């Protein structure tokens, strides 16, 4: 029994098995269609909700599973084996729901959490801006307070599920600003169809087709006083409060994509004959397979070490950053070499290998680039 397996409880295994069934029965049959049409897979997300996979980390009182972060990573890795886009969509939704669970009022929790756990309400976090990145001191989106609530104006870039979400968590600077602090706060904003002045333009990317993101513009979007999540000035804490979890989750997605590519490469190396023997008998292929296997196992152990620490309340940035960048690089390495094992056939678009390769690439960029993660790890190690 592996070290990872020995750490799992019956609850962990049950959730992993449920995610595996969902991946096999729902995601895999839909993956080619999602890739071909690039449409947001709302029905797949709703089915994930029906199977309890959107509320793994949400309280049972609001329709969730009340489980831990290790359960979440086990599930999201298995889903990513079938579709990185579906896994990333669920990841974006999950990390929009968690701030509501932690900082929401009783009314906000009652209104949003159960529909989010069921997949009836899809969530999105809008933090990053075209010119300011995620720096709280440079955010230009503002929420002007008046007698009726707030008027939100500004531009946001990226944001998983932006535009198609039913609930957007918009990070903005309250105006007038409080006497102390920058006033960065989070506001709950319905979908673009429900608010005048809220516009969205989708941006197409090389991979993760079906995963929707793009540019959001808010022009005097009206929300009430009850749209404020938490307190004024808590915005950056709310938005970044789950960053270690999000980075580890991205690592789990990377290992899922890599696992799918590795399994395909192993199967092909055993079946494809060249010179009267399977190509897996050739040392050049064996070297690739060994490197892929080691990279994948190393990444998975870092991811699940970080997930277990977080589940035990002992998570830390150094561990999550290592897990994120190592798993991201492993995903690129394994998917690229799975194509190499397949030779010319691996370059064809009628196999999922090129999808795995394109989907893996974004993981070294989102959630903090590999270079940022390495700087973070080094800084923590050196005490800088």
PDB file of C-alpha atoms in Angstrom, residues 16-251:
ATOM      1  CA  UNK A  16     -12.829   9.404  -4.734  1.00  0.00           C
ATOM      2  CA  UNK A  17     -14.889   6.474  -6.025  1.00  0.00           C
ATOM      3  CA  UNK A  18     -17.898   8.734  -6.538  1.00  0.00           C
ATOM      4  CA  UNK A  19     -15.738  11.147  -8.527  1.00  0.00           C
ATOM      5  CA  UNK A  20     -14.352   8.245 -10.567  1.00  0.00           C
ATOM      6  CA  UNK A  21     -17.878   7.109 -11.443  1.00  0.00           C
ATOM      7  CA  UNK A  22     -18.836  10.655 -12.413  1.00  0.00           C
ATOM      8  CA  UNK A  23     -15.721  10.953 -14.583  1.00  0.00           C
ATOM      9  CA  UNK A  24     -16.391   7.648 -16.335  1.00  0.00           C
ATOM     10  CA  UNK A  25     -20.149   7.909 -16.722  1.00  0.00           C
ATOM     11  CA  UNK A  26     -20.612  11.624 -17.385  1.00  0.00           C
ATOM     12  CA  UNK A  27     -17.397  13.501 -18.165  1.00  0.00           C
ATOM     13  CA  UNK A  28     -15.631  11.074 -20.507  1.00  0.00           C
ATOM     14  CA  UNK A  29     -18.645  10.703 -22.857  1.00  0.00           C
ATOM     15  CA  UNK A  30     -18.974  14.505 -22.981  1.00  0.00           C
ATOM     16  CA  UNK A  31     -15.264  15.381 -23.293  1.00  0.00           C
ATOM     17  CA  UNK A  32     -15.032  15.252 -27.089  1.00  0.00           C
ATOM     18  CA  UNK A  33     -18.197  17.314 -27.492  1.00  0.00           C
ATOM     19  CA  UNK A  34     -16.960  19.923 -25.020  1.00  0.00           C
ATOM     20  CA  UNK A  35     -13.638  20.086 -26.860  1.00  0.00           C
ATOM     21  CA  UNK A  36     -15.335  20.386 -30.250  1.00  0.00           C
ATOM     22  CA  UNK A  37     -18.007  22.961 -29.387  1.00  0.00           C
ATOM     23  CA  UNK A  38     -16.087  24.893 -26.682  1.00  0.00           C
ATOM     24  CA  UNK A  39     -19.436  25.402 -24.934  1.00  0.00           C
ATOM     25  CA  UNK A  40     -19.735  25.813 -21.196  1.00  0.00           C
ATOM     26  CA  UNK A  41     -20.730  22.307 -19.923  1.00  0.00           C
ATOM     27  CA  UNK A  42     -23.526  23.437 -17.602  1.00  0.00           C
ATOM     28  CA  UNK A  43     -25.323  20.094 -17.657  1.00  0.00           C
ATOM     29  CA  UNK A  44     -22.101  18.313 -16.632  1.00  0.00           C
ATOM     30  CA  UNK A  45     -21.615  20.752 -13.754  1.00  0.00           C
ATOM     31  CA  UNK A  46     -25.217  20.252 -12.647  1.00  0.00           C
ATOM     32  CA  UNK A  47     -24.659  16.497 -12.644  1.00  0.00           C
ATOM     33  CA  UNK A  48     -21.564  17.006 -10.494  1.00  0.00           C
ATOM     34  CA  UNK A  49     -23.823  18.853  -8.076  1.00  0.00           C
ATOM     35  CA  UNK A  50     -26.375  16.042  -8.115  1.00  0.00           C
ATOM     36  CA  UNK A  51     -23.591  13.642  -7.139  1.00  0.00           C
ATOM     37  CA  UNK A  52     -22.370  15.798  -4.272  1.00  0.00           C
ATOM     38  CA  UNK A  53     -19.089  16.774  -5.937  1.00  0.00           C
ATOM     39  CA  UNK A  54     -19.566  20.546  -5.866  1.00  0.00           C
ATOM     40  CA  UNK A  55     -20.109  20.727  -2.137  1.00  0.00           C
ATOM     41  CA  UNK A  56     -17.293  18.525  -0.879  1.00  0.00           C
ATOM     42  CA  UNK A  57     -15.916  21.403   1.210  1.00  0.00           C
ATOM     43  CA  UNK A  58     -19.242  23.091   2.019  1.00  0.00           C
ATOM     44  CA  UNK A  59     -21.118  22.629   5.322  1.00  0.00           C
ATOM     45  CA  UNK A  60     -23.686  19.868   5.503  1.00  0.00           C
ATOM     46  CA  UNK A  61     -26.197  22.396   6.828  1.00  0.00           C
ATOM     47  CA  UNK A  62     -26.173  24.025   3.401  1.00  0.00           C
ATOM     48  CA  UNK A  63     -26.269  20.907   1.256  1.00  0.00           C
ATOM     49  CA  UNK A  64     -22.547  20.187   1.246  1.00  0.00           C
ATOM     50  CA  UNK A  65     -20.523  17.138   2.200  1.00  0.00           C
ATOM     51  CA  UNK A  66     -18.629  18.750   5.082  1.00  0.00           C
ATOM     52  CA  UNK A  67     -15.513  16.810   4.078  1.00  0.00           C
ATOM     53  CA  UNK A  68     -11.874  17.886   4.018  1.00  0.00           C
ATOM     54  CA  UNK A  69      -9.451  19.185   1.445  1.00  0.00           C
ATOM     55  CA  UNK A  70      -7.840  15.820   0.825  1.00  0.00           C
ATOM     56  CA  UNK A  71     -11.234  14.537  -0.315  1.00  0.00           C
ATOM     57  CA  UNK A  72     -11.513  17.479  -2.683  1.00  0.00           C
ATOM     58  CA  UNK A  73      -8.093  16.827  -4.255  1.00  0.00           C
ATOM     59  CA  UNK A  74      -8.825  13.135  -4.669  1.00  0.00           C
ATOM     60  CA  UNK A  75     -12.016  14.028  -6.510  1.00  0.00           C
ATOM     61  CA  UNK A  76     -10.668  16.826  -8.685  1.00  0.00           C
ATOM     62  CA  UNK A  77      -7.683  14.735  -9.789  1.00  0.00           C
ATOM     63  CA  UNK A  78      -9.943  11.962 -10.996  1.00  0.00           C
ATOM     64  CA  UNK A  79     -12.239  14.391 -12.825  1.00  0.00           C
ATOM     65  CA  UNK A  80      -9.205  16.015 -14.489  1.00  0.00           C
ATOM     66  CA  UNK A  81      -8.209  12.635 -15.920  1.00  0.00           C
ATOM     67  CA  UNK A  82     -11.388  12.815 -17.991  1.00  0.00           C
ATOM     68  CA  UNK A  83     -11.380  16.569 -18.677  1.00  0.00           C
ATOM     69  CA  UNK A  84      -9.100  19.308 -17.474  1.00  0.00           C
ATOM     70  CA  UNK A  85     -11.697  21.897 -18.506  1.00  0.00           C
ATOM     71  CA  UNK A  86     -14.430  20.379 -16.353  1.00  0.00           C
ATOM     72  CA  UNK A  87     -12.026  20.058 -13.417  1.00  0.00           C
ATOM     73  CA  UNK A  88     -10.921  23.705 -13.715  1.00  0.00           C
ATOM     74  CA  UNK A  89     -14.550  24.822 -14.007  1.00  0.00           C
ATOM     75  CA  UNK A  90     -15.361  23.009 -10.763  1.00  0.00           C
ATOM     76  CA  UNK A  91     -12.233  24.462  -9.167  1.00  0.00           C
ATOM     77  CA  UNK A  92     -13.292  28.023 -10.024  1.00  0.00           C
ATOM     78  CA  UNK A  93     -16.789  27.375  -8.717  1.00  0.00           C
ATOM     79  CA  UNK A  94     -15.506  25.820  -5.501  1.00  0.00           C
ATOM     80  CA  UNK A  95     -13.242  28.730  -4.665  1.00  0.00           C
ATOM     81  CA  UNK A  96     -16.089  31.163  -5.216  1.00  0.00           C
ATOM     82  CA  UNK A  97     -18.359  29.184  -2.875  1.00  0.00           C
ATOM     83  CA  UNK A  98     -15.866  28.843  -0.021  1.00  0.00           C
ATOM     84  CA  UNK A  99     -15.643  32.595   0.758  1.00  0.00           C
ATOM     85  CA  UNK A 100     -19.438  32.728   0.987  1.00  0.00           C
ATOM     86  CA  UNK A 101     -19.358  29.815   3.428  1.00  0.00           C
ATOM     87  CA  UNK A 102     -16.672  31.468   5.564  1.00  0.00           C
ATOM     88  CA  UNK A 103     -17.588  35.153   5.440  1.00  0.00           C
ATOM     89  CA  UNK A 104     -21.221  35.247   4.392  1.00  0.00           C
ATOM     90  CA  UNK A 105     -24.089  36.391   6.562  1.00  0.00           C
ATOM     91  CA  UNK A 106     -26.740  33.853   7.492  1.00  0.00           C
ATOM     92  CA  UNK A 107     -28.940  35.294   4.746  1.00  0.00           C
ATOM     93  CA  UNK A 108     -26.169  35.069   2.129  1.00  0.00           C
ATOM     94  CA  UNK A 109     -25.423  31.489   3.082  1.00  0.00           C
ATOM     95  CA  UNK A 110     -29.104  30.560   2.934  1.00  0.00           C
ATOM     96  CA  UNK A 111     -29.499  32.261  -0.427  1.00  0.00           C
ATOM     97  CA  UNK A 112     -26.433  30.958  -2.223  1.00  0.00           C
ATOM     98  CA  UNK A 113     -24.721  27.932  -0.707  1.00  0.00           C
ATOM     99  CA  UNK A 114     -27.276  25.191  -1.254  1.00  0.00           C
ATOM    100  CA  UNK A 115     -27.861  26.151  -4.919  1.00  0.00           C
ATOM    101  CA  UNK A 116     -24.071  26.262  -5.363  1.00  0.00           C
ATOM    102  CA  UNK A 117     -23.688  22.812  -3.824  1.00  0.00           C
ATOM    103  CA  UNK A 118     -26.354  21.495  -6.207  1.00  0.00           C
ATOM    104  CA  UNK A 119     -24.858  23.194  -9.267  1.00  0.00           C
ATOM    105  CA  UNK A 120     -27.915  25.350  -9.843  1.00  0.00           C
ATOM    106  CA  UNK A 121     -25.873  28.479  -9.115  1.00  0.00           C
ATOM    107  CA  UNK A 122     -22.389  28.610 -10.654  1.00  0.00           C
ATOM    108  CA  UNK A 123     -19.821  30.874  -9.007  1.00  0.00           C
ATOM    109  CA  UNK A 124     -16.877  32.959 -10.202  1.00  0.00           C
ATOM    110  CA  UNK A 125     -14.259  35.108  -8.451  1.00  0.00           C
ATOM    111  CA  UNK A 126     -13.323  38.362 -10.244  1.00  0.00           C
ATOM    112  CA  UNK A 127     -10.088  39.719  -8.764  1.00  0.00           C
ATOM    113  CA  UNK A 128      -7.496  40.201 -11.511  1.00  0.00           C
ATOM    114  CA  UNK A 129      -7.523  43.372 -13.612  1.00  0.00           C
ATOM    115  CA  UNK A 130      -5.933  44.089 -17.002  1.00  0.00           C
ATOM    116  CA  UNK A 131      -3.420  46.616 -15.653  1.00  0.00           C
ATOM    117  CA  UNK A 132      -3.194  45.799 -11.958  1.00  0.00           C
ATOM    118  CA  UNK A 133      -2.968  42.040 -11.716  1.00  0.00           C
ATOM    119  CA  UNK A 134      -4.087  41.097  -8.218  1.00  0.00           C
ATOM    120  CA  UNK A 135      -2.399  43.854  -6.221  1.00  0.00           C
ATOM    121  CA  UNK A 136      -4.855  45.390  -3.712  1.00  0.00           C
ATOM    122  CA  UNK A 137      -3.136  48.776  -3.799  1.00  0.00           C
ATOM    123  CA  UNK A 138      -3.495  49.001  -7.589  1.00  0.00           C
ATOM    124  CA  UNK A 139      -7.035  47.741  -8.152  1.00  0.00           C
ATOM    125  CA  UNK A 140      -9.035  50.316 -10.098  1.00  0.00           C
ATOM    126  CA  UNK A 141     -12.499  48.753  -9.820  1.00  0.00           C
ATOM    127  CA  UNK A 142     -14.511  50.829  -7.352  1.00  0.00           C
ATOM    128  CA  UNK A 143     -17.731  50.410  -5.402  1.00  0.00           C
ATOM    129  CA  UNK A 144     -19.253  53.830  -4.787  1.00  0.00           C
ATOM    130  CA  UNK A 145     -21.515  53.777  -1.740  1.00  0.00           C
ATOM    131  CA  UNK A 146     -24.815  55.659  -1.745  1.00  0.00           C
ATOM    132  CA  UNK A 147     -28.165  55.493   0.023  1.00  0.00           C
ATOM    133  CA  UNK A 148     -29.294  52.492  -2.070  1.00  0.00           C
ATOM    134  CA  UNK A 149     -26.164  50.352  -1.777  1.00  0.00           C
ATOM    135  CA  UNK A 150     -23.239  50.419  -4.186  1.00  0.00           C
ATOM    136  CA  UNK A 151     -22.454  51.227  -7.806  1.00  0.00           C
ATOM    137  CA  UNK A 152     -19.616  49.054  -9.150  1.00  0.00           C
ATOM    138  CA  UNK A 153     -17.443  50.227 -12.029  1.00  0.00           C
ATOM    139  CA  UNK A 154     -14.250  48.808 -13.483  1.00  0.00           C
ATOM    140  CA  UNK A 155     -12.712  46.066 -15.603  1.00  0.00           C
ATOM    141  CA  UNK A 156     -11.731  42.520 -14.685  1.00  0.00           C
ATOM    142  CA  UNK A 157      -9.650  40.019 -16.622  1.00  0.00           C
ATOM    143  CA  UNK A 158      -9.742  36.237 -16.488  1.00  0.00           C
ATOM    144  CA  UNK A 159     -11.899  34.755 -13.741  1.00  0.00           C
ATOM    145  CA  UNK A 160     -12.938  31.137 -14.209  1.00  0.00           C
ATOM    146  CA  UNK A 161     -16.646  30.933 -15.135  1.00  0.00           C
ATOM    147  CA  UNK A 162     -16.846  34.717 -15.611  1.00  0.00           C
ATOM    148  CA  UNK A 163     -19.841  35.687 -17.707  1.00  0.00           C
ATOM    149  CA  UNK A 164     -21.584  32.311 -17.463  1.00  0.00           C
ATOM    150  CA  UNK A 165     -21.669  32.334 -13.653  1.00  0.00           C
ATOM    151  CA  UNK A 166     -24.865  33.065 -11.766  1.00  0.00           C
ATOM    152  CA  UNK A 167     -22.906  34.677  -8.916  1.00  0.00           C
ATOM    153  CA  UNK A 168     -19.728  36.735  -9.272  1.00  0.00           C
ATOM    154  CA  UNK A 169     -17.552  37.706  -6.316  1.00  0.00           C
ATOM    155  CA  UNK A 170     -16.222  41.079  -7.456  1.00  0.00           C
ATOM    156  CA  UNK A 171     -13.231  42.556  -5.631  1.00  0.00           C
ATOM    157  CA  UNK A 172     -13.421  46.352  -5.624  1.00  0.00           C
ATOM    158  CA  UNK A 173     -12.214  49.366  -3.647  1.00  0.00           C
ATOM    159  CA  UNK A 174     -15.004  50.989  -1.651  1.00  0.00           C
ATOM    160  CA  UNK A 175     -15.494  54.705  -2.178  1.00  0.00           C
ATOM    161  CA  UNK A 176     -15.422  56.753  -0.086  1.00  0.00           C
ATOM    162  CA  UNK A 177     -12.536  54.781   1.400  1.00  0.00           C
ATOM    163  CA  UNK A 178     -12.404  54.059   5.129  1.00  0.00           C
ATOM    164  CA  UNK A 179     -10.098  56.206   7.237  1.00  0.00           C
ATOM    165  CA  UNK A 180      -7.681  53.313   7.599  1.00  0.00           C
ATOM    166  CA  UNK A 181      -6.745  50.883   4.855  1.00  0.00           C
ATOM    167  CA  UNK A 182      -7.369  50.670   1.136  1.00  0.00           C
ATOM    168  CA  UNK A 183     -11.046  49.686   1.379  1.00  0.00           C
ATOM    169  CA  UNK A 184     -10.701  46.626  -0.851  1.00  0.00           C
ATOM    170  CA  UNK A 185     -13.880  44.595  -0.376  1.00  0.00           C
ATOM    171  CA  UNK A 186     -15.845  41.787  -2.031  1.00  0.00           C
ATOM    172  CA  UNK A 187     -19.322  42.242  -3.482  1.00  0.00           C
ATOM    173  CA  UNK A 188     -21.787  39.566  -4.576  1.00  0.00           C
ATOM    174  CA  UNK A 189     -22.996  40.349  -8.082  1.00  0.00           C
ATOM    175  CA  UNK A 190     -25.505  38.207 -10.036  1.00  0.00           C
ATOM    176  CA  UNK A 191     -24.970  37.078 -13.620  1.00  0.00           C
ATOM    177  CA  UNK A 192     -24.485  39.445 -16.531  1.00  0.00           C
ATOM    178  CA  UNK A 193     -28.076  38.904 -17.724  1.00  0.00           C
ATOM    179  CA  UNK A 194     -29.433  40.044 -14.360  1.00  0.00           C
ATOM    180  CA  UNK A 195     -27.563  43.336 -13.939  1.00  0.00           C
ATOM    181  CA  UNK A 196     -27.615  46.311 -16.291  1.00  0.00           C
ATOM    182  CA  UNK A 197     -24.123  47.575 -17.017  1.00  0.00           C
ATOM    183  CA  UNK A 198     -22.443  44.205 -16.465  1.00  0.00           C
ATOM    184  CA  UNK A 199     -20.883  43.029 -19.737  1.00  0.00           C
ATOM    185  CA  UNK A 200     -18.638  40.113 -20.584  1.00  0.00           C
ATOM    186  CA  UNK A 201     -16.484  39.268 -23.589  1.00  0.00           C
ATOM    187  CA  UNK A 202     -15.151  35.757 -23.743  1.00  0.00           C
ATOM    188  CA  UNK A 203     -11.519  35.205 -24.714  1.00  0.00           C
ATOM    189  CA  UNK A 204     -10.434  32.052 -26.528  1.00  0.00           C
ATOM    190  CA  UNK A 205      -7.344  30.154 -25.399  1.00  0.00           C
ATOM    191  CA  UNK A 206      -5.213  27.345 -26.800  1.00  0.00           C
ATOM    192  CA  UNK A 207      -6.494  24.798 -24.302  1.00  0.00           C
ATOM    193  CA  UNK A 208      -9.111  24.088 -21.645  1.00  0.00           C
ATOM    194  CA  UNK A 209     -11.870  24.410 -24.231  1.00  0.00           C
ATOM    195  CA  UNK A 210     -15.246  24.613 -22.518  1.00  0.00           C
ATOM    196  CA  UNK A 211     -13.654  26.421 -19.592  1.00  0.00           C
ATOM    197  CA  UNK A 212     -15.038  29.959 -19.859  1.00  0.00           C
ATOM    198  CA  UNK A 213     -13.048  33.071 -18.965  1.00  0.00           C
ATOM    199  CA  UNK A 214     -12.532  36.513 -20.425  1.00  0.00           C
ATOM    200  CA  UNK A 215     -12.946  40.237 -19.848  1.00  0.00           C
ATOM    201  CA  UNK A 216     -15.680  41.646 -17.621  1.00  0.00           C
ATOM    202  CA  UNK A 217     -16.749  45.289 -17.627  1.00  0.00           C
ATOM    203  CA  UNK A 218     -18.877  46.844 -14.900  1.00  0.00           C
ATOM    204  CA  UNK A 219     -20.421  50.253 -15.588  1.00  0.00           C
ATOM    205  CA  UNK A 220     -22.374  51.546 -12.581  1.00  0.00           C
ATOM    206  CA  UNK A 221     -23.669  48.074 -11.762  1.00  0.00           C
ATOM    207  CA  UNK A 222     -26.182  48.452  -8.953  1.00  0.00           C
ATOM    208  CA  UNK A 223     -26.119  46.127  -5.937  1.00  0.00           C
ATOM    209  CA  UNK A 224     -27.710  46.520  -2.528  1.00  0.00           C
ATOM    210  CA  UNK A 225     -26.113  46.862   0.901  1.00  0.00           C
ATOM    211  CA  UNK A 226     -26.593  43.121   1.350  1.00  0.00           C
ATOM    212  CA  UNK A 227     -24.141  42.463  -1.516  1.00  0.00           C
ATOM    213  CA  UNK A 228     -21.109  43.184   0.674  1.00  0.00           C
ATOM    214  CA  UNK A 229     -19.370  39.929   1.641  1.00  0.00           C
ATOM    215  CA  UNK A 230     -17.681  40.152   5.017  1.00  0.00           C
ATOM    216  CA  UNK A 231     -16.582  43.626   6.057  1.00  0.00           C
ATOM    217  CA  UNK A 232     -15.236  46.643   4.215  1.00  0.00           C
ATOM    218  CA  UNK A 233     -11.478  46.263   3.871  1.00  0.00           C
ATOM    219  CA  UNK A 234     -11.505  42.446   4.062  1.00  0.00           C
ATOM    220  CA  UNK A 235     -11.501  41.978   0.303  1.00  0.00           C
ATOM    221  CA  UNK A 236      -7.943  40.898  -0.263  1.00  0.00           C
ATOM    222  CA  UNK A 237      -8.051  38.581   2.757  1.00  0.00           C
ATOM    223  CA  UNK A 238     -11.228  36.996   1.405  1.00  0.00           C
ATOM    224  CA  UNK A 239      -9.941  36.689  -2.162  1.00  0.00           C
ATOM    225  CA  UNK A 240      -6.552  35.307  -1.175  1.00  0.00           C
ATOM    226  CA  UNK A 241      -7.643  33.356   1.897  1.00  0.00           C
ATOM    227  CA  UNK A 242      -7.856  30.089  -0.002  1.00  0.00           C
ATOM    228  CA  UNK A 243      -4.734  30.601  -2.142  1.00  0.00           C
ATOM    229  CA  UNK A 244      -2.836  27.626  -0.679  1.00  0.00           C
ATOM    230  CA  UNK A 245      -5.864  25.430  -1.310  1.00  0.00           C
ATOM    231  CA  UNK A 246      -6.325  26.761  -4.836  1.00  0.00           C
ATOM    232  CA  UNK A 247      -2.677  26.174  -5.745  1.00  0.00           C
ATOM    233  CA  UNK A 248      -2.781  22.646  -4.377  1.00  0.00           C
ATOM    234  CA  UNK A 249      -6.019  22.022  -6.258  1.00  0.00           C
ATOM    235  CA  UNK A 250      -4.361  23.130  -9.486  1.00  0.00           C
ATOM    236  CA  UNK A 251      -1.594  20.652  -8.700  1.00  0.00           C
TER     237      UNK A 251
END
